[in-house]
Tab-separated table of C-alpha atoms and ligand atoms in Angstrom:
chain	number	residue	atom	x	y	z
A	1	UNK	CA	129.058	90.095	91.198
A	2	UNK	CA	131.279	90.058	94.079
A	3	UNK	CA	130.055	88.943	97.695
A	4	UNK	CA	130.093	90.871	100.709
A	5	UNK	CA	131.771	88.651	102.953
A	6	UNK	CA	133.743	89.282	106.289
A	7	UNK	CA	136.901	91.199	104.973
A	8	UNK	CA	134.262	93.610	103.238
A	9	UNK	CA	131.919	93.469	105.880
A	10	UNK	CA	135.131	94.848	108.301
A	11	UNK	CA	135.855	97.116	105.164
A	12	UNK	CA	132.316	99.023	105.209
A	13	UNK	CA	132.252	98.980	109.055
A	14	UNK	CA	135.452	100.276	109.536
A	15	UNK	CA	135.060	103.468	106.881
A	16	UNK	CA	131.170	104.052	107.168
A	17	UNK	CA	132.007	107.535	108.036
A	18	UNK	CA	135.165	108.291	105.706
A	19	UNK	CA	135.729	110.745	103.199
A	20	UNK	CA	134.291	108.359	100.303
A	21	UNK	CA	136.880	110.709	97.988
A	22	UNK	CA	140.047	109.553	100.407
A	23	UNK	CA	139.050	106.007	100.201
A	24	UNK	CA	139.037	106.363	96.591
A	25	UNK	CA	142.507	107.936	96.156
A	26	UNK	CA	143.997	105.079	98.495
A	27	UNK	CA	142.153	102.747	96.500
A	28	UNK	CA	140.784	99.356	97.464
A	29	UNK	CA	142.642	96.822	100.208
A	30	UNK	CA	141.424	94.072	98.269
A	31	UNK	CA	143.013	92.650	94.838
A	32	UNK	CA	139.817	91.049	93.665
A	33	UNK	CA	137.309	93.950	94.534
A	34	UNK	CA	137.237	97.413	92.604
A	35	UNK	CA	136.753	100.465	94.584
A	36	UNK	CA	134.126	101.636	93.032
A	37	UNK	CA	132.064	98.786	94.207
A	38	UNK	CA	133.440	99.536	98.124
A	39	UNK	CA	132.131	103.137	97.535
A	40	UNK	CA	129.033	102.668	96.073
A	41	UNK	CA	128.122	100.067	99.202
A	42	UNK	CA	129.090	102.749	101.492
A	43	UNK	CA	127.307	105.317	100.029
A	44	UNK	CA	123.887	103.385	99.392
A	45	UNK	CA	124.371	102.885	103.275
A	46	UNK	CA	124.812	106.664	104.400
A	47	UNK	CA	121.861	107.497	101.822
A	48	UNK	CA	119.370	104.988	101.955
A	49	UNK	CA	118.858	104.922	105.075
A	50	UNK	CA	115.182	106.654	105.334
A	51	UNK	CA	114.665	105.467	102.046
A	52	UNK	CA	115.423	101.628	102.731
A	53	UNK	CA	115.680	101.517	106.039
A	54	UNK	CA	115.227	97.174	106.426
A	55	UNK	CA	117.718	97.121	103.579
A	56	UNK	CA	120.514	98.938	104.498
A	57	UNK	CA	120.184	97.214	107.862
A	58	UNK	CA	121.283	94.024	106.845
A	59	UNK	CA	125.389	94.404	106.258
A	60	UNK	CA	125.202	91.135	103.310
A	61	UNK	CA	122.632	93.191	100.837
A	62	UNK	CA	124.817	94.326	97.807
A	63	UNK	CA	123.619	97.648	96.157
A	64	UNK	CA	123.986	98.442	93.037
A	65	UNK	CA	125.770	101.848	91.784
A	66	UNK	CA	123.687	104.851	92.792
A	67	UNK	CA	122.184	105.417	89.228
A	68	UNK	CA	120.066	102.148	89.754
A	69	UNK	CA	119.452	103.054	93.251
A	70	UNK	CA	118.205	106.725	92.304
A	71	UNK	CA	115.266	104.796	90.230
A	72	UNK	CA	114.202	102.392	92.945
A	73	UNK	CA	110.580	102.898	95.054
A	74	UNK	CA	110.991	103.622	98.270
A	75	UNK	CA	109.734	101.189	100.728
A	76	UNK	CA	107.445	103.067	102.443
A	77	UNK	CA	106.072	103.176	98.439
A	78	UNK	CA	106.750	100.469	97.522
A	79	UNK	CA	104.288	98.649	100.658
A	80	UNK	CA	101.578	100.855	99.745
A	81	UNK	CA	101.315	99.474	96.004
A	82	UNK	CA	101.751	96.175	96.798
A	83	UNK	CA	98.118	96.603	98.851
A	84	UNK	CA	96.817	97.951	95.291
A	85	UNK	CA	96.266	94.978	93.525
A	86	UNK	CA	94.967	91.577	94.060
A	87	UNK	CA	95.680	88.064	92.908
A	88	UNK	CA	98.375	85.093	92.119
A	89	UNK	CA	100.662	85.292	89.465
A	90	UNK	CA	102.378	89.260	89.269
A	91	UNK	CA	104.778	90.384	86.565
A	92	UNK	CA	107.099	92.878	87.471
A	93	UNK	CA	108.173	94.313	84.074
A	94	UNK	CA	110.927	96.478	84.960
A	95	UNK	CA	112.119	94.774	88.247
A	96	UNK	CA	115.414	96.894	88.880
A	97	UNK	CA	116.759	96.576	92.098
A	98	UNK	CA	113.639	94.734	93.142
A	99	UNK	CA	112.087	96.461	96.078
A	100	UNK	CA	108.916	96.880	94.534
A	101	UNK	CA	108.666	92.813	93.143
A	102	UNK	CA	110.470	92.273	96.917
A	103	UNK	CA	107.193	93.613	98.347
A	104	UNK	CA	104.686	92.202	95.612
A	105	UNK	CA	106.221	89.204	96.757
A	106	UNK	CA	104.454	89.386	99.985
A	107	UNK	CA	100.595	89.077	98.537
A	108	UNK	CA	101.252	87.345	95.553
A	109	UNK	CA	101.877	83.442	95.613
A	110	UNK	CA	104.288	84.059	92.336
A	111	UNK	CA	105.881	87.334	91.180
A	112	UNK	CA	108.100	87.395	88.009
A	113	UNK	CA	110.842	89.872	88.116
A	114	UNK	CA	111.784	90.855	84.745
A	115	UNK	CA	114.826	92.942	84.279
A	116	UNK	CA	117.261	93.817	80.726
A	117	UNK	CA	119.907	94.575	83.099
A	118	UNK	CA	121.948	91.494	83.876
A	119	UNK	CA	124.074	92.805	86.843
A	120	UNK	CA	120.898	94.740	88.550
A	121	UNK	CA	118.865	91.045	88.183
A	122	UNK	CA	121.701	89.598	89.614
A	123	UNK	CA	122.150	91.487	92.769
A	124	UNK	CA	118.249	91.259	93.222
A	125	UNK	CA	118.315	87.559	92.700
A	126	UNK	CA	121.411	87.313	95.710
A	127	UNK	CA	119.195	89.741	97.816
A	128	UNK	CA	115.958	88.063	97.669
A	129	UNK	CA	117.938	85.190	98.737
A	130	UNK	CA	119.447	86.506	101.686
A	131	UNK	CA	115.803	87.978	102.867
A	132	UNK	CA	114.421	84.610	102.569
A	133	UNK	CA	111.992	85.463	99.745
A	134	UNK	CA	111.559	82.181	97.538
A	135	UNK	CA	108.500	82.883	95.024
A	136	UNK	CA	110.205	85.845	92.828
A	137	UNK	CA	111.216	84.238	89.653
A	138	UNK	CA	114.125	86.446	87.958
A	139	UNK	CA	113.698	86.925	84.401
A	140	UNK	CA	117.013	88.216	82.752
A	141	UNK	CA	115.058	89.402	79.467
A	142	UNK	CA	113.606	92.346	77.454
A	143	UNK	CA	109.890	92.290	78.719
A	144	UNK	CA	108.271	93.158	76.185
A	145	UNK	CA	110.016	89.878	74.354
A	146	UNK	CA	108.741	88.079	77.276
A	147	UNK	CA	105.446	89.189	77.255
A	148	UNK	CA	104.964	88.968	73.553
A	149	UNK	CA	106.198	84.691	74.255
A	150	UNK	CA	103.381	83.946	77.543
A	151	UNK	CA	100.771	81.999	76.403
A	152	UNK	CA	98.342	83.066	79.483
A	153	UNK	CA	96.853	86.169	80.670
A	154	UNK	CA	98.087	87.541	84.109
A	155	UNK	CA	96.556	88.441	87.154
A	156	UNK	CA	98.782	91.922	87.617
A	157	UNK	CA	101.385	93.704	85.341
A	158	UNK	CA	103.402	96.356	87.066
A	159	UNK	CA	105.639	98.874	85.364
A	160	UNK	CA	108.457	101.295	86.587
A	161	UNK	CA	109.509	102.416	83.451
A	162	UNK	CA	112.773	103.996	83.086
A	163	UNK	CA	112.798	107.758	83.435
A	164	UNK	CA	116.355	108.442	81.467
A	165	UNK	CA	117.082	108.733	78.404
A	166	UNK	CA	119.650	107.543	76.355
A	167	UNK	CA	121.780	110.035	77.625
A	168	UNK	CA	121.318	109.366	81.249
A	169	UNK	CA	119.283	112.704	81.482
A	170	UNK	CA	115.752	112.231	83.401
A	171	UNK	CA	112.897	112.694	81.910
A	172	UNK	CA	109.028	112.586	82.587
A	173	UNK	CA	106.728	111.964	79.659
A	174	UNK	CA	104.912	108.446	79.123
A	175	UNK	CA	106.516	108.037	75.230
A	176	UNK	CA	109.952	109.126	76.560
A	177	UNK	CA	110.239	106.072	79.195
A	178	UNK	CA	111.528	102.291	78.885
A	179	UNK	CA	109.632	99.976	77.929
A	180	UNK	CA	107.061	102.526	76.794
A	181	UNK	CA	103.575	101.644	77.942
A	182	UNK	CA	101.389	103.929	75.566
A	183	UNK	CA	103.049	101.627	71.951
A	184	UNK	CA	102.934	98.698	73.822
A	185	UNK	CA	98.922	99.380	75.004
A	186	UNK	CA	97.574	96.416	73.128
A	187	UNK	CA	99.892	93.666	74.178
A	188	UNK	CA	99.617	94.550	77.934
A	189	UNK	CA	95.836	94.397	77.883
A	190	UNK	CA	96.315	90.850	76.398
A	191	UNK	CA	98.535	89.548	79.016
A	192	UNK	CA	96.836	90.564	81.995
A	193	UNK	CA	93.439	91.354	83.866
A	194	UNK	CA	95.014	94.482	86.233
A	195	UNK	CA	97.886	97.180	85.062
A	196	UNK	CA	99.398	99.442	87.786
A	197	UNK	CA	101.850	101.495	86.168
A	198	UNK	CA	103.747	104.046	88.172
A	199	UNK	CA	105.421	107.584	86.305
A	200	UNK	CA	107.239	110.490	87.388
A	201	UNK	CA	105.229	112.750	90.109
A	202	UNK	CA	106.251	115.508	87.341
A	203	UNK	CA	103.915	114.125	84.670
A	204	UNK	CA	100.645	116.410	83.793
A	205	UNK	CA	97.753	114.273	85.444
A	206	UNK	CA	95.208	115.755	82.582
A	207	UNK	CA	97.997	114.598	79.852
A	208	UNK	CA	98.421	111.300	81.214
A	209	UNK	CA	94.894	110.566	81.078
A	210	UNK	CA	94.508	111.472	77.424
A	211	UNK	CA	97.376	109.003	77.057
A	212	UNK	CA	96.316	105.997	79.036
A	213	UNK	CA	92.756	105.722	77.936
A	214	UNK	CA	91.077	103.253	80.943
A	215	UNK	CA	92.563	104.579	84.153
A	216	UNK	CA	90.423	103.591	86.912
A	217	UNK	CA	92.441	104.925	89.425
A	218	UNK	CA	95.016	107.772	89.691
A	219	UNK	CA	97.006	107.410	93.151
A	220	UNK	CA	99.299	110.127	93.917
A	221	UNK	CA	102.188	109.468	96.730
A	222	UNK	CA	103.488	112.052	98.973
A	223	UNK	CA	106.045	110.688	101.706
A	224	UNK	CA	106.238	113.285	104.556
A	225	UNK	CA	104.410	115.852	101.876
A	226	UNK	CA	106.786	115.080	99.305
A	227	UNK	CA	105.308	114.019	96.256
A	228	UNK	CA	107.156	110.774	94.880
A	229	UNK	CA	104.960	108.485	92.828
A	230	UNK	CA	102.325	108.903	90.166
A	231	UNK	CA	100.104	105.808	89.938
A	232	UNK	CA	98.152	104.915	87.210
A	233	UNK	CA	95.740	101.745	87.995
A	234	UNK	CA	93.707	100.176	85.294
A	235	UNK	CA	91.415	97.428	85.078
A	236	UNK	CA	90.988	95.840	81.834
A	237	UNK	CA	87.859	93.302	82.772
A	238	UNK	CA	86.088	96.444	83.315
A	239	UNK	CA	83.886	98.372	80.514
A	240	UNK	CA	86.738	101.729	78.961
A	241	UNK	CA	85.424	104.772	79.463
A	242	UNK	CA	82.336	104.042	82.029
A	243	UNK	CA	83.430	105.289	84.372
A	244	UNK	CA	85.151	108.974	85.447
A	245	UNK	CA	88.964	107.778	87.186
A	246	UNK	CA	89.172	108.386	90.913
A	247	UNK	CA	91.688	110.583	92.304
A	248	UNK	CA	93.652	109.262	95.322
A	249	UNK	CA	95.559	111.656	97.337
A	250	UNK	CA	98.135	109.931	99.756
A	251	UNK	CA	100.798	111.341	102.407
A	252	UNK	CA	102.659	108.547	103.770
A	253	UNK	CA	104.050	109.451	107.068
A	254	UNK	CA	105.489	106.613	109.601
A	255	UNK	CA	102.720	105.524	110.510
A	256	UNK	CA	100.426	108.070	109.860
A	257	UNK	CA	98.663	107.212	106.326
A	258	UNK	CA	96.298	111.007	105.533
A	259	UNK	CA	93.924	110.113	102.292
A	260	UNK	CA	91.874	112.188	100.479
A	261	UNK	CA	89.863	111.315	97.320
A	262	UNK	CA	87.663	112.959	94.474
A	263	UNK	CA	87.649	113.111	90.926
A	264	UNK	CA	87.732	115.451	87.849
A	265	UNK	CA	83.837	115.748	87.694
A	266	UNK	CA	83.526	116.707	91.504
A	267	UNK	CA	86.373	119.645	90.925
A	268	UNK	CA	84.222	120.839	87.979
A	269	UNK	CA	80.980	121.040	89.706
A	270	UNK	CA	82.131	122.213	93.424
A	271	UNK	CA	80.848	125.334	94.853
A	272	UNK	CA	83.250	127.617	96.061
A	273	UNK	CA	82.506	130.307	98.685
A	274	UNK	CA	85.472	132.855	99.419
A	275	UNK	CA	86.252	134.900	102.862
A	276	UNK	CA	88.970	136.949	104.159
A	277	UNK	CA	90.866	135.071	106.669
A	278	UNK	CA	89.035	134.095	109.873
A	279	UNK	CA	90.391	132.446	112.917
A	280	UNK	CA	92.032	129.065	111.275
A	281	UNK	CA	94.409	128.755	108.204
A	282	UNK	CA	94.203	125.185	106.131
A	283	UNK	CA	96.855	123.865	103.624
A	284	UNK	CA	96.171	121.218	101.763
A	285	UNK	CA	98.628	118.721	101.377
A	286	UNK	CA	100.913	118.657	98.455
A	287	UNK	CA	99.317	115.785	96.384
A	288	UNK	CA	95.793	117.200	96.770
A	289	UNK	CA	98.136	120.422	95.329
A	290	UNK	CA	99.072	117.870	92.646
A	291	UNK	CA	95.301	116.462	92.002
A	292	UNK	CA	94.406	120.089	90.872
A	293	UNK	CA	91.509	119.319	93.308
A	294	UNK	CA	91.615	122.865	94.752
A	295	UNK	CA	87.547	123.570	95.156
A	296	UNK	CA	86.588	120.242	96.086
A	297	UNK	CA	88.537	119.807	99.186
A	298	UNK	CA	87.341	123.435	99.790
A	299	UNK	CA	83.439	122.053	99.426
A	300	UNK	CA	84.676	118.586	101.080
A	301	UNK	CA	85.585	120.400	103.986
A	302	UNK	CA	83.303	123.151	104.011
A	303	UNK	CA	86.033	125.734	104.324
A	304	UNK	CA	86.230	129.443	102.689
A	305	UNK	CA	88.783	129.867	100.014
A	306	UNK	CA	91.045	132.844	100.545
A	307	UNK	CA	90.158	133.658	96.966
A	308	UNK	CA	90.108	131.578	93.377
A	309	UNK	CA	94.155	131.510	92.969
A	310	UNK	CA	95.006	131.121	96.610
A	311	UNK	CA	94.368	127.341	97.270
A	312	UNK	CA	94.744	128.517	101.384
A	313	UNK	CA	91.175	127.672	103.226
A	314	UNK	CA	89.766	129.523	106.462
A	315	UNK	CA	86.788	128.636	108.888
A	316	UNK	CA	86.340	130.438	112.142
A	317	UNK	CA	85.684	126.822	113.800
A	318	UNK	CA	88.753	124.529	114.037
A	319	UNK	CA	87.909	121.466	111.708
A	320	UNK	CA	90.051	118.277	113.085
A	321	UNK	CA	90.928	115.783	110.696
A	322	UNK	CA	92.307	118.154	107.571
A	323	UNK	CA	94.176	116.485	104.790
A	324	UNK	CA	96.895	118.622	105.372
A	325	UNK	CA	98.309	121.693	107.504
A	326	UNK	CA	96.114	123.503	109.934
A	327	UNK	CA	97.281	127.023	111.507
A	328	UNK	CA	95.736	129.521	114.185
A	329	UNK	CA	95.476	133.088	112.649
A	330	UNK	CA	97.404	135.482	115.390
A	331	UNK	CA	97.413	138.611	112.807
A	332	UNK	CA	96.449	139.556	109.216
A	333	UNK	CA	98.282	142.703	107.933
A	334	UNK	CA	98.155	144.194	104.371
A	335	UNK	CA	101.160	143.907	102.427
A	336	UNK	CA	102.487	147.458	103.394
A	337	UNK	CA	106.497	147.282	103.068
A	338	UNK	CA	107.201	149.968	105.851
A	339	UNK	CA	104.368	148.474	108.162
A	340	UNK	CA	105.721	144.531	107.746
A	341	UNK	CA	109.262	145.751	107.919
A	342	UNK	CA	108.350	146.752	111.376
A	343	UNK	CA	106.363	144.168	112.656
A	344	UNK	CA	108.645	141.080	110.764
A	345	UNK	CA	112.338	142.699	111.957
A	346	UNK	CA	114.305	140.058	113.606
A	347	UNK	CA	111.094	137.548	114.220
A	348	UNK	CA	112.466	133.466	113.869
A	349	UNK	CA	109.201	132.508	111.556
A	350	UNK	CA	108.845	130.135	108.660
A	351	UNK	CA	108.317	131.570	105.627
A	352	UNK	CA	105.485	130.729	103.025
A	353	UNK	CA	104.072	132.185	99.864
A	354	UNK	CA	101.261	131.222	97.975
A	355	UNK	CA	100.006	133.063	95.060
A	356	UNK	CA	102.495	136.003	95.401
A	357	UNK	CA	104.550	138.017	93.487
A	358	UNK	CA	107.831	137.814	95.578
A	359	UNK	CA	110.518	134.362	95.750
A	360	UNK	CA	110.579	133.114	99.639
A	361	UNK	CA	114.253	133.659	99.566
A	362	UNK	CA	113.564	137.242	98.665
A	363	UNK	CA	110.967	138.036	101.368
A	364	UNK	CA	113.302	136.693	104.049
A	365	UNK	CA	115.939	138.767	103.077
A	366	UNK	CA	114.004	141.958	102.057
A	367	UNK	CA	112.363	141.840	105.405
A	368	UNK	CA	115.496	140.622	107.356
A	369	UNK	CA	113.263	137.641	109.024
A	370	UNK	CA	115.466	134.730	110.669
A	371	UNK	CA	114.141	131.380	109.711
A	372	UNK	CA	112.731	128.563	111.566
A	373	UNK	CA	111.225	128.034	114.868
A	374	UNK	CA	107.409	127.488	115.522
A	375	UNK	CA	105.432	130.425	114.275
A	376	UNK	CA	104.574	130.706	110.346
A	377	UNK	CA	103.927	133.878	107.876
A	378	UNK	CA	102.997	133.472	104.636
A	379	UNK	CA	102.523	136.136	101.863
A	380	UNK	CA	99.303	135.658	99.928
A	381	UNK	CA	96.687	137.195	98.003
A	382	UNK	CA	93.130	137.719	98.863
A	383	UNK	CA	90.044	139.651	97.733
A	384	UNK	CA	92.908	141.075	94.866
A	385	UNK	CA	94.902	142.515	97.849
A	386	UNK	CA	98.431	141.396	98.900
A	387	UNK	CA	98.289	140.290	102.652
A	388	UNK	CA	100.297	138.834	105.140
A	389	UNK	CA	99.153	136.191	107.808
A	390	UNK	CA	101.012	135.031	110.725
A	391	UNK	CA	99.836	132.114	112.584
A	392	UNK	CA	100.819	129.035	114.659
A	393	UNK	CA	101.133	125.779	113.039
A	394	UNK	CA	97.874	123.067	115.035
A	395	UNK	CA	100.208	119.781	115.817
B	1	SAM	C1	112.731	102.614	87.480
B	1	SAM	S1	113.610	101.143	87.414
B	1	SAM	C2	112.619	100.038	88.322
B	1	SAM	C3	112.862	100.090	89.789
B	1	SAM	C4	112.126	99.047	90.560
B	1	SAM	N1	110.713	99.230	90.522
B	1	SAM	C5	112.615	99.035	92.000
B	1	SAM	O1	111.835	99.380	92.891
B	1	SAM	O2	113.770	98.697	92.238
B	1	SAM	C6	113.343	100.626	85.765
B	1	SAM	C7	114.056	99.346	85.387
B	1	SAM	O3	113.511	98.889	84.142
B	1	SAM	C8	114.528	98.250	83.418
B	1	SAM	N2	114.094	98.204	82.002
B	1	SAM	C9	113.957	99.228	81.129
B	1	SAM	N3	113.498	98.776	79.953
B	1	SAM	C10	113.332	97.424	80.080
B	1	SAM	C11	112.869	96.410	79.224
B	1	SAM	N4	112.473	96.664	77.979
B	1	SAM	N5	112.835	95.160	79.698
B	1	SAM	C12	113.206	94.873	80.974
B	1	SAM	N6	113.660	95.790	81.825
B	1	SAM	C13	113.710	97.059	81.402
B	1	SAM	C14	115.754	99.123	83.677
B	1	SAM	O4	116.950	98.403	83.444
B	1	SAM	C15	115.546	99.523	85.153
B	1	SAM	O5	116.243	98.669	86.003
């Protein structure tokens, strides 16, 4: 592992901003240090910065090469799990780069990092020194070994499994990550009281549920309406299959947290009522999109669905407080080719499509709009006709 110390610390200053592929073909100043490990520094800098913005702030944290760094959490993430489950002693059975275990660390008296990767464990252990954390023990070892050798039964297990294969290649299904959670069932519900495990945002919610049989808790992680995390939250102590898992729908935004929760039964049984569109436009956000949740927000809310495929709401009363994006209806036009060639020509909009025939990319060139700026259309369907709806985002 090599140090950042002043000479490197001048290094990184110096050529922040470089071409990283220049710096590479001079090669590095320094006999003892590779290149490689100048450029990857540099780069986890310039890219991390809204992802780890405390991290990349302090010029002595060493990063690892961007392969590790493309699996960490986030930290925005990463502090919103570490409010998920309670008590002493956490294992962290797939530590990585450690910002998850870093922020564990924080409600937990003891948090054991466990990590197969023996240059990864290193560079955590070195950066939980530097950031003054003292109660992460770092467990260089396969976990599952480890787990299989504790003679007690935890308070919390968390798992990040690995999402590539053994090609490098990403993937998404439970079975196909490391250490794989669904064959090793039985030994984690030995060794500890609460499981959090956290999968691709890709994975089938439905599937996953099949899978891991006593889910209590399915929390789904959107920063800024991007959705990151899947997480799966299971309580052993309680009874399997009493009760029906909650669905958590979270949009972690500075600090703007929007929530919105419901569960499989509720989307069976809600009653949907359909309109054309009236004065106000509502978008749920994306992990409500992801929940599959698309009648019960309508019933939460009390809205009109534009119709059963379109998951766009209307109400001719503005409702505050929508989990998601709210728009003022200027005009609804039917999807007439001559007729919205004539009205869209030239107009700076933002373009959206829901439940449309036609790519986004398409419509903005077929009907020569410019994008951006503050007004919206999107292309939809409603009562079986193709429409088109332009309206002003509600801040
Ligand atoms: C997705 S990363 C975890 C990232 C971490 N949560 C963070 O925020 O930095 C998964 C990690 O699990 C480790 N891993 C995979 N299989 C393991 C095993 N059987 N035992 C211990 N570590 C393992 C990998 O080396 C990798 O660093």
């Amino acid at each position: 592992m090599h140090i950042i110390d002043e000479k490197i610390k001048n290094y990184l200053e110096v050529n922040r901003d470089k071409d990283t592929h220049q710096l590479i073909l001079k090669g590095s100043p320094f006999k003892d240090i590779p290149i490689d490990f100048l450029i990857d520094q540099i780069n986890a800098r310039k890219r991390l910065a809204k992802k780890l913005p405390s991290w990349v702030n302090i010029d002595e944290i060493i990063f690892p090469p961007q392969i590790n760094l493309e699996q960490t959490s986030s930290e925005a993430t990463a502090k919103y799990k570490s409010k998920l489950l309670t008590g002493k002693k956490l294992i962290d059975l797939t530590g990585g780069f450690g910002i998850d275990s870093f922020h564990f660390a924080q409600y937990f008296q003891q948090v054991f990092h466990v990590e197969i990767n023996t240059d990864l464990i290193q560079l955590a252990a070195h950066n939980a020194q530097l950031m003054n954390i003292s109660n992460i023990r770092f467990i260089n070892e396969n976990s599952i070994d480890y787990l299989k050798n504790i003679t007690y039964k935890t308070d919390c297990i968390y798992i990040d499994p690995s999402r590539r294969d053994v090609n490098k290649t990403k993937v998404f299904q439970l079975s196909d990550c490391t250490p794989d959670s669904i064959e090793n069932w039985d030994l984690l519900a030995s060794k500890t009281h609460q499981l959090l495990l956290k999968t691709s945002p890709f994975l089938d919610l439905k599937l996953g549920l099949k899978e891991l049989k006593q889910v209590n808790e399915i929390h789904i992680v959107s920063v800024k309406n991007e959705v990151k995390e899947l997480l799966w939250l299971v309580d052993f102590r309680k009874p399997s299959k009493t009760t029906i898992p909650k669905l958590k729908c979270v949009d972690l935004n500075g600090s703007k947290t929007s929530t919105f929760e419901g569960d499989f039964t509720l989307e069976k049984q809600a009653t949907t009522t359909y309109s054309n569109p009236q004065k106000y436009l509502y978008e749920p956000m994306s992990t409500i999109m992801k929940s599959g949740m698309f009648n019960w927000v309508g019933e939460f809310y009390k809205l009109d669905k534009l119709a059963p495929h379109t998951h766009l709401f209307t109400s001719q009363n503005y409702l505050e407080n929508f989990s998601g994006k709210v728009f003022e209806i200027t005009e609804v036009m039917d999807y007439k080719t001559k007729l919205i060639k004539k009205r869209l020509k030239s107009m700076k909009l933002n373009v959206v499509k829901k439940n449309f025939p036609i790519l986004v990319k398409d419509l903005i060139q077929k009907f020569k709009i410019q994008e951006g700026g503050e007004d919206f259309v999107f292309f939809t369907t409603c009562g079986g006709k193709k429409i088109v709806i332009l309206c002003k985002r509600i801040i």
